[in-house]
Short mmCIF file of C-alpha atoms in Angstrom, two decimals:
data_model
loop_
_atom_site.label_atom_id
_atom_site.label_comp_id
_atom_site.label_asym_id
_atom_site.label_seq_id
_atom_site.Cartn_x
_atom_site.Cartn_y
_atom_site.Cartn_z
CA UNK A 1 53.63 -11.11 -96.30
CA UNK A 2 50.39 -9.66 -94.86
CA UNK A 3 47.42 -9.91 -97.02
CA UNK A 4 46.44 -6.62 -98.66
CA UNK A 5 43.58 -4.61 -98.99
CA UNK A 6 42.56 -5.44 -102.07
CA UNK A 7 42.52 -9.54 -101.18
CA UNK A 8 40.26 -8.25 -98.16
CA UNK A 9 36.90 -9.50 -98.58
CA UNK A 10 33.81 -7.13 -98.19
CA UNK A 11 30.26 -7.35 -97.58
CA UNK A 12 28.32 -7.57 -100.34
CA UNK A 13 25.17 -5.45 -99.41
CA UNK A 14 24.55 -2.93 -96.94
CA UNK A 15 22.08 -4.96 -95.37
CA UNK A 16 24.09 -8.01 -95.26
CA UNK A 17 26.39 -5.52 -93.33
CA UNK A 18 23.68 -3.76 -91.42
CA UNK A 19 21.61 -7.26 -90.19
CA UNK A 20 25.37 -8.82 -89.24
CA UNK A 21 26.66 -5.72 -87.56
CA UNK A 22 23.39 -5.69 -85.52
CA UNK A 23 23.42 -9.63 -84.98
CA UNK A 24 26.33 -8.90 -83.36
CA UNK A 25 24.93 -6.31 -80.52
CA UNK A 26 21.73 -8.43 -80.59
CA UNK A 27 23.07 -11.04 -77.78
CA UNK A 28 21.24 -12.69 -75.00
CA UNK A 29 21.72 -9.80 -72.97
CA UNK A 30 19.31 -7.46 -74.78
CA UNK A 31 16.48 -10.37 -74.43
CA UNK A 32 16.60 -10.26 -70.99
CA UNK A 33 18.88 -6.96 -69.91
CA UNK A 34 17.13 -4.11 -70.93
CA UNK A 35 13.53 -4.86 -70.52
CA UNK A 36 14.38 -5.92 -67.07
CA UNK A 37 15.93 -2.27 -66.44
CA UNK A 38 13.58 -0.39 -68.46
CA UNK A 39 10.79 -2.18 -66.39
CA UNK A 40 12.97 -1.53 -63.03
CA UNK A 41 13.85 1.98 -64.10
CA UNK A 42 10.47 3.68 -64.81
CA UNK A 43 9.42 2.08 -68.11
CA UNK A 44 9.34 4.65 -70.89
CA UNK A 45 11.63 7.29 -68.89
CA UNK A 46 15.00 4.95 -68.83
CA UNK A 47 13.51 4.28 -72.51
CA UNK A 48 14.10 7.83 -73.34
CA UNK A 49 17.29 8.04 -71.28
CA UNK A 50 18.81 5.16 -73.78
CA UNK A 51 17.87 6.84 -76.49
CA UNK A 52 19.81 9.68 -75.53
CA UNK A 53 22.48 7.74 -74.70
CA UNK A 54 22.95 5.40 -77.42
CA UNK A 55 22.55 8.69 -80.09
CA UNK A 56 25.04 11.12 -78.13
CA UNK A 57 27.22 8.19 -76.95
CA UNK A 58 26.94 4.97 -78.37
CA UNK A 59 26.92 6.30 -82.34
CA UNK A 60 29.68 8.49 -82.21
CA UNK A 61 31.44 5.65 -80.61
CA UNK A 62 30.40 3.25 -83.01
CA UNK A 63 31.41 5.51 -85.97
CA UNK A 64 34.67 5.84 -84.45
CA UNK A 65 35.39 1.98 -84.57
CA UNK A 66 34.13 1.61 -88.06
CA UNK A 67 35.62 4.24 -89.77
CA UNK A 68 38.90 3.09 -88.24
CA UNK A 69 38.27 -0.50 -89.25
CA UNK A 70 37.27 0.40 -92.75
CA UNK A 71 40.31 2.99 -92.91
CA UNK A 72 42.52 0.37 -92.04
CA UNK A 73 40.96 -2.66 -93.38
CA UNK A 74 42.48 -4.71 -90.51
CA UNK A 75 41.38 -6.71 -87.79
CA UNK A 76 41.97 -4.78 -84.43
CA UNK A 77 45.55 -5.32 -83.14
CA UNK A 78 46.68 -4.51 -87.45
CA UNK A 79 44.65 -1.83 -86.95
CA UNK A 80 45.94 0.22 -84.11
CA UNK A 81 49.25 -0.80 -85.52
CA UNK A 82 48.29 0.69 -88.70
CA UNK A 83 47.43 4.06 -87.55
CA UNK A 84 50.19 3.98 -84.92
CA UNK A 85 52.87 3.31 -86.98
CA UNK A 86 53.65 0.05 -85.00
CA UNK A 87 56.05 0.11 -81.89
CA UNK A 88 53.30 1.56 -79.76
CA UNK A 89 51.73 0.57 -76.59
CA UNK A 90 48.01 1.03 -77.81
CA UNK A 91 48.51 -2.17 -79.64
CA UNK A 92 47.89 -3.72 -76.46
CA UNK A 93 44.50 -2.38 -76.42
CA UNK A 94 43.53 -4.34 -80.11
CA UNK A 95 45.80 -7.21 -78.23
CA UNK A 96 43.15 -7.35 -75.35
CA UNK A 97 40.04 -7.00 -78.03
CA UNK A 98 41.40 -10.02 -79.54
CA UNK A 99 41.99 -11.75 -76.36
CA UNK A 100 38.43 -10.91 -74.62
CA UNK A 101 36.95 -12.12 -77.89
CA UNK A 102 38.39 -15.50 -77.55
CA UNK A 103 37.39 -15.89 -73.51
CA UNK A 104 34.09 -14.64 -73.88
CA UNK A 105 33.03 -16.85 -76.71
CA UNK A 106 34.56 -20.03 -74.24
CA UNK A 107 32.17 -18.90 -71.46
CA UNK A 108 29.56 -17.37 -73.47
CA UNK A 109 29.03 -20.48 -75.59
CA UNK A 110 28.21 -22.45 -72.61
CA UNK A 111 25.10 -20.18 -71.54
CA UNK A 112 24.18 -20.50 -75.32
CA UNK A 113 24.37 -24.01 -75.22
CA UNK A 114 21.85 -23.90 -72.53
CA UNK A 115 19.71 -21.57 -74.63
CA UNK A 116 19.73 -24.64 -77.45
CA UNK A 117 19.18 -27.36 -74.75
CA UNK A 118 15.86 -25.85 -73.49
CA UNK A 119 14.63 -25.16 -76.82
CA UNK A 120 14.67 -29.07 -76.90
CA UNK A 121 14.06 -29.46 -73.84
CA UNK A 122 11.13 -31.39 -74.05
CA UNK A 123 13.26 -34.20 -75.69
CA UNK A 124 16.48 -34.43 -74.49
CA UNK A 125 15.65 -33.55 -70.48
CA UNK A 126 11.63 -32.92 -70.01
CA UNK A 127 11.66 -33.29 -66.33
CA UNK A 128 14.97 -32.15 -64.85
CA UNK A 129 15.45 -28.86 -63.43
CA UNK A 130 17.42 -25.95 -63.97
CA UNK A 131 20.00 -26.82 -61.26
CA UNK A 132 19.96 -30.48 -62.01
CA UNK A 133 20.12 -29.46 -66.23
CA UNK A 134 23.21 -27.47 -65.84
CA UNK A 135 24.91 -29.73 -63.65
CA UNK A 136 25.06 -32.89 -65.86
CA UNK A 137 28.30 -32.84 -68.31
CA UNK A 138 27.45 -34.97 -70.81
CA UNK A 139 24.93 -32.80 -71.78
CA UNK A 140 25.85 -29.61 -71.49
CA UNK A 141 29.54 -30.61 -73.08
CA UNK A 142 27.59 -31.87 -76.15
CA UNK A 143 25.35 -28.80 -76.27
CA UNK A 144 27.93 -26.45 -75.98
CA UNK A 145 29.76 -28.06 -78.93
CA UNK A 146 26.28 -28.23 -81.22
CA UNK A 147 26.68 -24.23 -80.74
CA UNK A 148 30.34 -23.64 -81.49
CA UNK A 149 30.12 -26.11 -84.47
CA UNK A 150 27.45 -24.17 -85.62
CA UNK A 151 29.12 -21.10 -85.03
CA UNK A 152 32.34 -21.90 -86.51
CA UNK A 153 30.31 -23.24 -89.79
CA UNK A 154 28.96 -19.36 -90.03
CA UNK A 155 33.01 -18.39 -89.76
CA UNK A 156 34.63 -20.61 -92.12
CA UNK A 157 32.27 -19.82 -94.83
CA UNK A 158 33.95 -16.50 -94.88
CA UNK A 159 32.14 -13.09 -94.39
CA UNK A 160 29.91 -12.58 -97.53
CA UNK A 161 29.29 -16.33 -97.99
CA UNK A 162 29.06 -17.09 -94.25
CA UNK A 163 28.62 -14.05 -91.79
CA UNK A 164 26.69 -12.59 -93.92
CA UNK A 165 24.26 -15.08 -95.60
CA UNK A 166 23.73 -16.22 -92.71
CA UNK A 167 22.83 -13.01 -90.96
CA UNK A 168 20.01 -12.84 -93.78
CA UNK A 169 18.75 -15.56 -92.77
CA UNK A 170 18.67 -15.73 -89.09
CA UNK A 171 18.16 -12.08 -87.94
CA UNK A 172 14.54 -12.23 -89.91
CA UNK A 173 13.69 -15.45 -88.22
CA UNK A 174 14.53 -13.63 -84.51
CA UNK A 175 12.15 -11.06 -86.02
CA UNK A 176 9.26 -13.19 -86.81
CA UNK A 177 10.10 -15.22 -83.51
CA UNK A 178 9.45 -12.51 -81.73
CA UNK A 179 6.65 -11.11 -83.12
CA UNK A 180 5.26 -14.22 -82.47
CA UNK A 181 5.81 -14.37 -78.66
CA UNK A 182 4.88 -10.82 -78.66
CA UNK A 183 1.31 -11.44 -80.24
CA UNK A 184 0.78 -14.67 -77.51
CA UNK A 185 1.61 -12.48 -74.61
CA UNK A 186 -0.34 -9.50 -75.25
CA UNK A 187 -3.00 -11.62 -76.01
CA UNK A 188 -3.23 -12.78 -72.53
CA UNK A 189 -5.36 -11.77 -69.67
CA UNK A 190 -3.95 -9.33 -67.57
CA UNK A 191 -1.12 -8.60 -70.36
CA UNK A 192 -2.26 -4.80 -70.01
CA UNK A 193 -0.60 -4.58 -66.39
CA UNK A 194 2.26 -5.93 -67.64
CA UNK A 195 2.78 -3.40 -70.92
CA UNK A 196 1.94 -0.56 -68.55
CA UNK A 197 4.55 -1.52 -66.21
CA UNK A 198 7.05 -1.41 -68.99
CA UNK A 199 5.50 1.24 -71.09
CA UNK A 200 4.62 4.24 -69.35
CA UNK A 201 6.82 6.60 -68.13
CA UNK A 202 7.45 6.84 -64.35
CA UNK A 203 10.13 9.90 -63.59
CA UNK A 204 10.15 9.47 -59.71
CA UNK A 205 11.86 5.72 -60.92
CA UNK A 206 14.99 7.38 -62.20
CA UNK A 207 17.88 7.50 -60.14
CA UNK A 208 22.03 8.35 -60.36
CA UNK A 209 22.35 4.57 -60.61
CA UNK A 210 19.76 4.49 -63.64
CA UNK A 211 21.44 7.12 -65.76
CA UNK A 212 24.70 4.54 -65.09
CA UNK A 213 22.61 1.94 -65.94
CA UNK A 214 21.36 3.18 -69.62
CA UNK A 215 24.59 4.79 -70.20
CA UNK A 216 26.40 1.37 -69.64
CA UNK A 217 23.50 -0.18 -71.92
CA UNK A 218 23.88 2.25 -74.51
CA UNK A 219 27.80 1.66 -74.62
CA UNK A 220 27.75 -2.11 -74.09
CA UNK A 221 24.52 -3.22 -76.34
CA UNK A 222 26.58 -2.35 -79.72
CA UNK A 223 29.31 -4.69 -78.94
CA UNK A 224 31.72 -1.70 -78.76
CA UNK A 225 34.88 -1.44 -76.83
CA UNK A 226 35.66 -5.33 -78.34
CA UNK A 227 36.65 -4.90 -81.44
CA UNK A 228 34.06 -6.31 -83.51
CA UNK A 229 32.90 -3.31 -84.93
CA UNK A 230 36.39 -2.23 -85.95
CA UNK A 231 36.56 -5.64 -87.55
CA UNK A 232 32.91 -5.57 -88.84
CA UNK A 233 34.28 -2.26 -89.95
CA UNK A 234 37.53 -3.59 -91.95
CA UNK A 235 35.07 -5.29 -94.43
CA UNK A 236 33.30 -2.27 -95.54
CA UNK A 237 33.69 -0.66 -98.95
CA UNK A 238 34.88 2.62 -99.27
CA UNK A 239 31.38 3.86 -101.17
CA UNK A 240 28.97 2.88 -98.00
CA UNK A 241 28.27 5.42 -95.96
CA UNK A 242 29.18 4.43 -92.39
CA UNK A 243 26.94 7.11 -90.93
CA UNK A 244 23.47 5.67 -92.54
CA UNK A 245 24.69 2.29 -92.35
CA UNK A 246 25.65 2.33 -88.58
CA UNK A 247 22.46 4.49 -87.61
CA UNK A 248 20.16 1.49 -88.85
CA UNK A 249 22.34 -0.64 -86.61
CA UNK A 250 21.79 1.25 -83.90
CA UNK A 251 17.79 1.49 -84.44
CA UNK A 252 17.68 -2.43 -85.12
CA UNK A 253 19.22 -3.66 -82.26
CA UNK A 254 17.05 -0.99 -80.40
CA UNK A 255 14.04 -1.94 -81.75
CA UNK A 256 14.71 -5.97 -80.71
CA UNK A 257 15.86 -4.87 -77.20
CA UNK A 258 12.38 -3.00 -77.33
CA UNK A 259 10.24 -5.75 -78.50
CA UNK A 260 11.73 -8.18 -75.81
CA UNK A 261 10.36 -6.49 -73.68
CA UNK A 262 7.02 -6.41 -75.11
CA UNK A 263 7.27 -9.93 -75.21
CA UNK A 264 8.45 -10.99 -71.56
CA UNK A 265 6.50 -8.48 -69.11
CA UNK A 266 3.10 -9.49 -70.25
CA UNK A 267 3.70 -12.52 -69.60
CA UNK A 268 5.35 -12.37 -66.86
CA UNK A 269 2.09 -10.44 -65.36
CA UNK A 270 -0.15 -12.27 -66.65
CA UNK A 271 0.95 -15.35 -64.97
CA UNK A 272 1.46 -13.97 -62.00
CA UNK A 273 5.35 -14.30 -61.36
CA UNK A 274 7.95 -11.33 -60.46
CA UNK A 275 8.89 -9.04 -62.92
CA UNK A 276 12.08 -8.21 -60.94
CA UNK A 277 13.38 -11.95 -60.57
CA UNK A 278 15.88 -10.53 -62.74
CA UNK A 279 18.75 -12.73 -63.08
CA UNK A 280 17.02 -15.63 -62.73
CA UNK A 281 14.19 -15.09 -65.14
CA UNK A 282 15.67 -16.48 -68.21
CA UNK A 283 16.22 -20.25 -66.98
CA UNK A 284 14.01 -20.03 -64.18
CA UNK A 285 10.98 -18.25 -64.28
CA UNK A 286 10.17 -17.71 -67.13
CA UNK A 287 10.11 -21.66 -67.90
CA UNK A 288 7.50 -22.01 -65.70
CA UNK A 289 5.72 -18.87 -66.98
CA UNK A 290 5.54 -20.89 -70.03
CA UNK A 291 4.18 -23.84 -68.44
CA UNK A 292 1.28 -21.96 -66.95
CA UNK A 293 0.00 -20.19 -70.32
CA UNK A 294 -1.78 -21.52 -73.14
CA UNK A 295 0.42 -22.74 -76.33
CA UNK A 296 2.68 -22.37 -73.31
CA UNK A 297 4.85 -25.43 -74.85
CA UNK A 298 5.18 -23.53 -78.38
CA UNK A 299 6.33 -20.49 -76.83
CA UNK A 300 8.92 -21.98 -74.37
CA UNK A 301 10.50 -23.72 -77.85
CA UNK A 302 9.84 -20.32 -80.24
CA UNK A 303 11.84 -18.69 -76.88
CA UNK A 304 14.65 -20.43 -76.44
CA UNK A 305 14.83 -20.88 -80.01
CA UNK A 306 14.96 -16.80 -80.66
CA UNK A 307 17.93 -16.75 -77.66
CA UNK A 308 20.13 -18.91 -79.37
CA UNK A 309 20.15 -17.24 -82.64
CA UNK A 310 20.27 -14.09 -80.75
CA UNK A 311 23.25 -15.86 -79.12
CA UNK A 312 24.40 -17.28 -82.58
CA UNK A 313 24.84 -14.14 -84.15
CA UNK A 314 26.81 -12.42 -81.42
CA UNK A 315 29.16 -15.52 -80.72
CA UNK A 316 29.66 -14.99 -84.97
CA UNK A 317 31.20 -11.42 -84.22
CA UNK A 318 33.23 -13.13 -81.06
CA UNK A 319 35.14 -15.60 -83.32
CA UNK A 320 35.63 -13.23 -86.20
CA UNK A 321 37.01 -10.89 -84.30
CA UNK A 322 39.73 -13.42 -83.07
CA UNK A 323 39.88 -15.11 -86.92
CA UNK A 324 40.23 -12.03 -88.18
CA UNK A 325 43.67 -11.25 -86.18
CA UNK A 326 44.78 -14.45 -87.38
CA UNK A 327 44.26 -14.36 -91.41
CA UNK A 328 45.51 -10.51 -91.01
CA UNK A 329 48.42 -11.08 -88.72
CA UNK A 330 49.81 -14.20 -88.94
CA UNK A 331 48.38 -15.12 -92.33
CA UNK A 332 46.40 -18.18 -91.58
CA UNK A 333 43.69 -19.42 -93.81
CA UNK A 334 40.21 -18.56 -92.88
CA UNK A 335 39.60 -22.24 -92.05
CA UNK A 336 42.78 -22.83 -89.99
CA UNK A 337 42.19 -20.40 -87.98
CA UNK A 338 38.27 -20.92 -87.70
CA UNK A 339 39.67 -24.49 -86.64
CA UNK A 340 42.62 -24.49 -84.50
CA UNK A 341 41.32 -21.91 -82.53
CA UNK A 342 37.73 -22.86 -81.96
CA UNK A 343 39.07 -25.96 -81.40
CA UNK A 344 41.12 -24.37 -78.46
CA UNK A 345 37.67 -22.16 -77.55
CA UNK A 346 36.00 -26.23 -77.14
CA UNK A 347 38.54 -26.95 -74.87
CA UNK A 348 38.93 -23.52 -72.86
CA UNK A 349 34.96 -23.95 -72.51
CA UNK A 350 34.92 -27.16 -70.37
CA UNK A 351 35.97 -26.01 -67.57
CA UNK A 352 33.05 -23.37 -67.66
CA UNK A 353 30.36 -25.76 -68.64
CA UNK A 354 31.34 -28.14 -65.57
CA UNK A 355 31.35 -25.26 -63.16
CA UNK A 356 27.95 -25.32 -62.44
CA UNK A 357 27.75 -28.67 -60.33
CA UNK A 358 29.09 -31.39 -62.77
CA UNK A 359 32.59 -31.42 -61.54
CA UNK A 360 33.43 -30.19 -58.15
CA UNK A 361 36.90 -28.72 -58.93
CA UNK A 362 35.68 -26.13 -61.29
CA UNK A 363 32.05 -25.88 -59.50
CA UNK A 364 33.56 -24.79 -56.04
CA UNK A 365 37.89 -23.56 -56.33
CA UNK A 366 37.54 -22.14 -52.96
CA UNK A 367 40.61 -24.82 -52.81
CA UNK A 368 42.29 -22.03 -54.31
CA UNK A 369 40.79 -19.18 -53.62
CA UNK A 370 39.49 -19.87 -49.82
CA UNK A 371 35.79 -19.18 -48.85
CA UNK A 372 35.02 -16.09 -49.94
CA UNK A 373 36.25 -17.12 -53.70
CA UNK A 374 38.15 -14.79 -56.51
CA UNK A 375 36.00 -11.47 -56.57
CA UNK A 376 33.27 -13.32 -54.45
CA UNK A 377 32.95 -16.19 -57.54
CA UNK A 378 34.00 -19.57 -56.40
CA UNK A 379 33.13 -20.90 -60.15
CA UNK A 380 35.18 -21.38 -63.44
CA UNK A 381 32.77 -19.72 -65.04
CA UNK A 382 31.64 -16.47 -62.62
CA UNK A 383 35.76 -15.75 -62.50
CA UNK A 384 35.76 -15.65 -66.05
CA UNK A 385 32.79 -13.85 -66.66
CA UNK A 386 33.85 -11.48 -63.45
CA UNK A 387 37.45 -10.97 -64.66
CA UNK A 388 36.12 -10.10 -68.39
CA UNK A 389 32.88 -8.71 -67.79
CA UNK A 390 33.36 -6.40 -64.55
CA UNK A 391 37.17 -5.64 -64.57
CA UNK A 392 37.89 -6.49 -68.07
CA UNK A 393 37.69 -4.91 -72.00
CA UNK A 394 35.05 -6.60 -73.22
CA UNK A 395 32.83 -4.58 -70.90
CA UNK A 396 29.61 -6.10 -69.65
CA UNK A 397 28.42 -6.62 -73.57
CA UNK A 398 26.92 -10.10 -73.74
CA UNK A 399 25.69 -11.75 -70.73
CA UNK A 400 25.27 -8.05 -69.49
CA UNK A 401 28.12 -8.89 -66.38
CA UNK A 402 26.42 -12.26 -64.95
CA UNK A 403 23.05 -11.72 -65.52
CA UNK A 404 22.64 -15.42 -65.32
CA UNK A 405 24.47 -15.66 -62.45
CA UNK A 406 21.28 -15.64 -60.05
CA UNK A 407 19.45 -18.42 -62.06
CA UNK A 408 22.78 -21.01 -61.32
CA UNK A 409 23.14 -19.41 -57.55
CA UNK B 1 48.45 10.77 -85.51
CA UNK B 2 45.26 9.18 -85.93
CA UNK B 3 41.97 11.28 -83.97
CA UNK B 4 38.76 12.51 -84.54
CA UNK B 5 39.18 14.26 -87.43
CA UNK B 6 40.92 10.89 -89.79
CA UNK B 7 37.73 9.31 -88.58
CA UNK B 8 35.40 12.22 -89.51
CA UNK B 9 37.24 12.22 -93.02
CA UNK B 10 36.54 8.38 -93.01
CA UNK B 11 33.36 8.97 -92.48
CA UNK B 12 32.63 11.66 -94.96
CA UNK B 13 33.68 9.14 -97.82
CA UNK B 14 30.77 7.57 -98.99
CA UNK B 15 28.19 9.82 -96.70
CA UNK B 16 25.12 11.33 -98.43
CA UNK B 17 24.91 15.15 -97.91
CA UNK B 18 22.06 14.55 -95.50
CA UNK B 19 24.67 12.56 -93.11
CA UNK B 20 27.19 14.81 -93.96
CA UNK B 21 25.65 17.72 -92.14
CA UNK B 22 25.52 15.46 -88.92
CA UNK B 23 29.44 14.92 -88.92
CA UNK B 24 30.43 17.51 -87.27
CA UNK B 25 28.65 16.68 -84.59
CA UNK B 26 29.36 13.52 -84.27
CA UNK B 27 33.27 14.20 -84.41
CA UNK B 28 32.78 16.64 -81.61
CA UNK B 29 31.25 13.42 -79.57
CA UNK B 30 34.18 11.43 -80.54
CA UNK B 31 36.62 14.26 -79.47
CA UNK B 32 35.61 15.27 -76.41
CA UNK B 33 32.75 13.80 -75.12
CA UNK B 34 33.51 9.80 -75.21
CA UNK B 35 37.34 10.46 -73.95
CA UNK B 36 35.02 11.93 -71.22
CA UNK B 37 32.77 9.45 -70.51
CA UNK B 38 35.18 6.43 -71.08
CA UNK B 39 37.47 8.16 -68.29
CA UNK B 40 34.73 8.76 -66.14
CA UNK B 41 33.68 4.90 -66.15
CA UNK B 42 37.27 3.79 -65.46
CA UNK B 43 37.89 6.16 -62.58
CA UNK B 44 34.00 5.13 -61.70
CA UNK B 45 35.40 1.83 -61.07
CA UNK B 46 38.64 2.70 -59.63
CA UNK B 47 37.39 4.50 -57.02
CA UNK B 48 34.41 2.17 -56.47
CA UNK B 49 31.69 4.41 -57.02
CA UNK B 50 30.37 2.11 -60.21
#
């Protein structure tokens, strides 16, 4: 018997709702993603083409998913079915939402684990190097089940009690993180060049590939086309008002894709390094950014910290989205699911962490897939992230498709 | 069959009358203009030009 509506839990405040919903579309890409195009793309005129974007696309879209999750008040695949009458092929769309959830989070939780490792760096490996960091197993194996144990700890504790509470608590802390990083970097000399480089407004910059660009942000950064707003969705009461509630989504995760970059680019200026390393910056330069400033210690460990909630509290929406198919559909507990399946997610996400030098069958398949590799990746991990990011439905909407493919190259 | 307008009804429950003036609007995106754009990516991509 499937569970009904009325056993469905809810959230218990709009913004427990609001802070998880945006958790969710706050992911690692919108640390590093968007300032890099806004600073690439004219500063404050791809700014204003996101904008437009995100409120003539990216709402409406958004709106869509939630008031079909919340009319349904099913996970994705019991949704489609429910407004579909069952028997139809779009279930395979809420089939894929469910499956792209579950590969994502196997890959995804590996960069994460990184994220946690060089918050700690300083302990656990204070002289090795990016290369040399990613390529030793023990490690990153261990680090990339600290992050799924913590993530599957949010899960199990349910969505008011666990997704929720939890959002509370961890998308203020991002905040004041931050705000933090924000006040060292402007505070530096030769910050201005840096804010101006973001900042102000450079037509000429904007190009056909641009507009893509922000309209692919816009429709990627709020975790749509995944599922996890439908699900998100399937937990709201009927008296919210999706309209307000999604809008201050929308404007949240803006606002923190914002910020970042008010954070990196001075920085980055200041200290001299390139402001279009791009995929690299994350693991690469901007470590040694850090090394160069004052309190340049602090702000590598506030940094790295910030990423991995940011990564936290999207890998959250990942998992639920898959849990959620599981209690609805096949009527699992909450913690069954949460465990068999992350426990499958551990062991799908070896592979990916040893693919970037610790084991040379997942590191280099071109034993497989000849010289030029599967869609140019000869990794575990770059096929995944290829498959689901570039040709797949979750759409480039965490690591925006392999933006940290140029630090591991 | 399930469209625009079941989630513009879903969305007037629980809207303020503020939002509610706005929902028109926004079912109009959601009927013609994401089908649009969502097409437009995929045959983007089909035809290489994404």
């Amino acid at each position: 018997m499937e569970a009904t509506s009325a056993d469905r839990e809810q959230w218990g405040s709009r913004i427990g709702f609001v802070l998880a919903a945006a958790g969710s579309a706050i992911g690692l890409g919108n640390i590093w993603r968007f300032p890099y195009l806004a600073g690439e793309g004219g500063g404050g005129a791809f700014v204003l083409i996101y904008l437009l974007c995100v409120v003539l696309i990216g709402m409406p879209y958004l709106y869509a998913e939630l008031s079909l999750g919340r009319n349904s008040q099913r996970n994705p695949v019991g949704a489609i079915k429910s407004i579909t009458g069952g028997g139809s092929a779009w279930i395979l769309v809420g089939g894929f939402c469910v499956l792209a959830g579950f590969v994502i989070l196997s890959y995804y939780s590996v960069v994460a684990g990184w994220a946690v490792g060089y918050a700690v760096k300083d302990i656990i490996a204070p002289t090795m190097g990016f290369q040399e960091f990613a390529a030793s197993p023990g490690m990153v194996i261990a680090l990339l089940g600290v992050f799924l144990l913590l993530t599957f700890l949010v899960v199990v504790g349910g969505v008011e009690e666990g997704i929720e509470r939890w959002a509370k608590i961890l998308l203020p802390i991002l905040l004041v993180l931050i705000l933090l990083i924000i006040f060292r970097a402007v505070t530096l000399d030769g910050a201005l060049e840096g804010l101006t480089f973001y900042l102000v407004p450079d037509f000429s910059a904007i190009t056909f590939d641009l507009v893509i660009a922000a309209l692919g942000q816009a429709f990627f950064t709020l975790s749509l086309g995944m599922g996890a707003m439908i699900t998100y969705g399937s937990y709201l009461p009927k008296r919210e008002d999706i309209a307000i509630s999604g809008a201050y989504v929308v404007v949240f995760n803006t606002l923190i894709a914002l910020m970042a970059g008010l954070m990196i680019f001075p920085a980055i200026f200041a200290m001299g390094a390139d402001p279009e390393a791009g995929p690299a910056l994350v693991f690469v330069v901007l470590p040694k950014v850090f090394a160069q400033m004052p309190l340049g210690g602090l702000v590598s460990v506030l940094f790295f910290l910030l990423l991995s909630i940011a990564a936290l509290t999207s890998s959250i929406s990942l998992l639920e989205v898959v849990v959620s198919y599981f209690v609805d559909e096949q009527q699992w507990s909450r913690q069954k699911s949460v465990w068999l399946i992350g426990g499958v997610v551990f062991l799908m996400a070896i592979p990916s962490a040893l693919s970037q030098g610790a084991s040379g069958a997942f590191s280099d398949m071109s034993y497989l897939f000849g010289e030029s590799g599967l869609f140019g990746q000869n990794n575990f991990l770059g096929i995944l992230d290829y498959l689901i990011g570039t040709a797949g439905c979750g759409g480039p909407t965490l690591p925006p498709t392999s933006w940290w493919r140029g630090a591991v190259s | 069959m399930w469209g625009a307008d079941s989630a513009a009804n879903e969305l007037v429950e629980g809207s303020s009358v503020m939002t509610q003036g706005l929902i028109d609007g926004w079912t109009f995106m959601m009927r013609y203009v994401i089908p649009v754009v969502v097409f437009g990516i995929v045959m983007g991509y089909v035809f290489g030009i994404l």
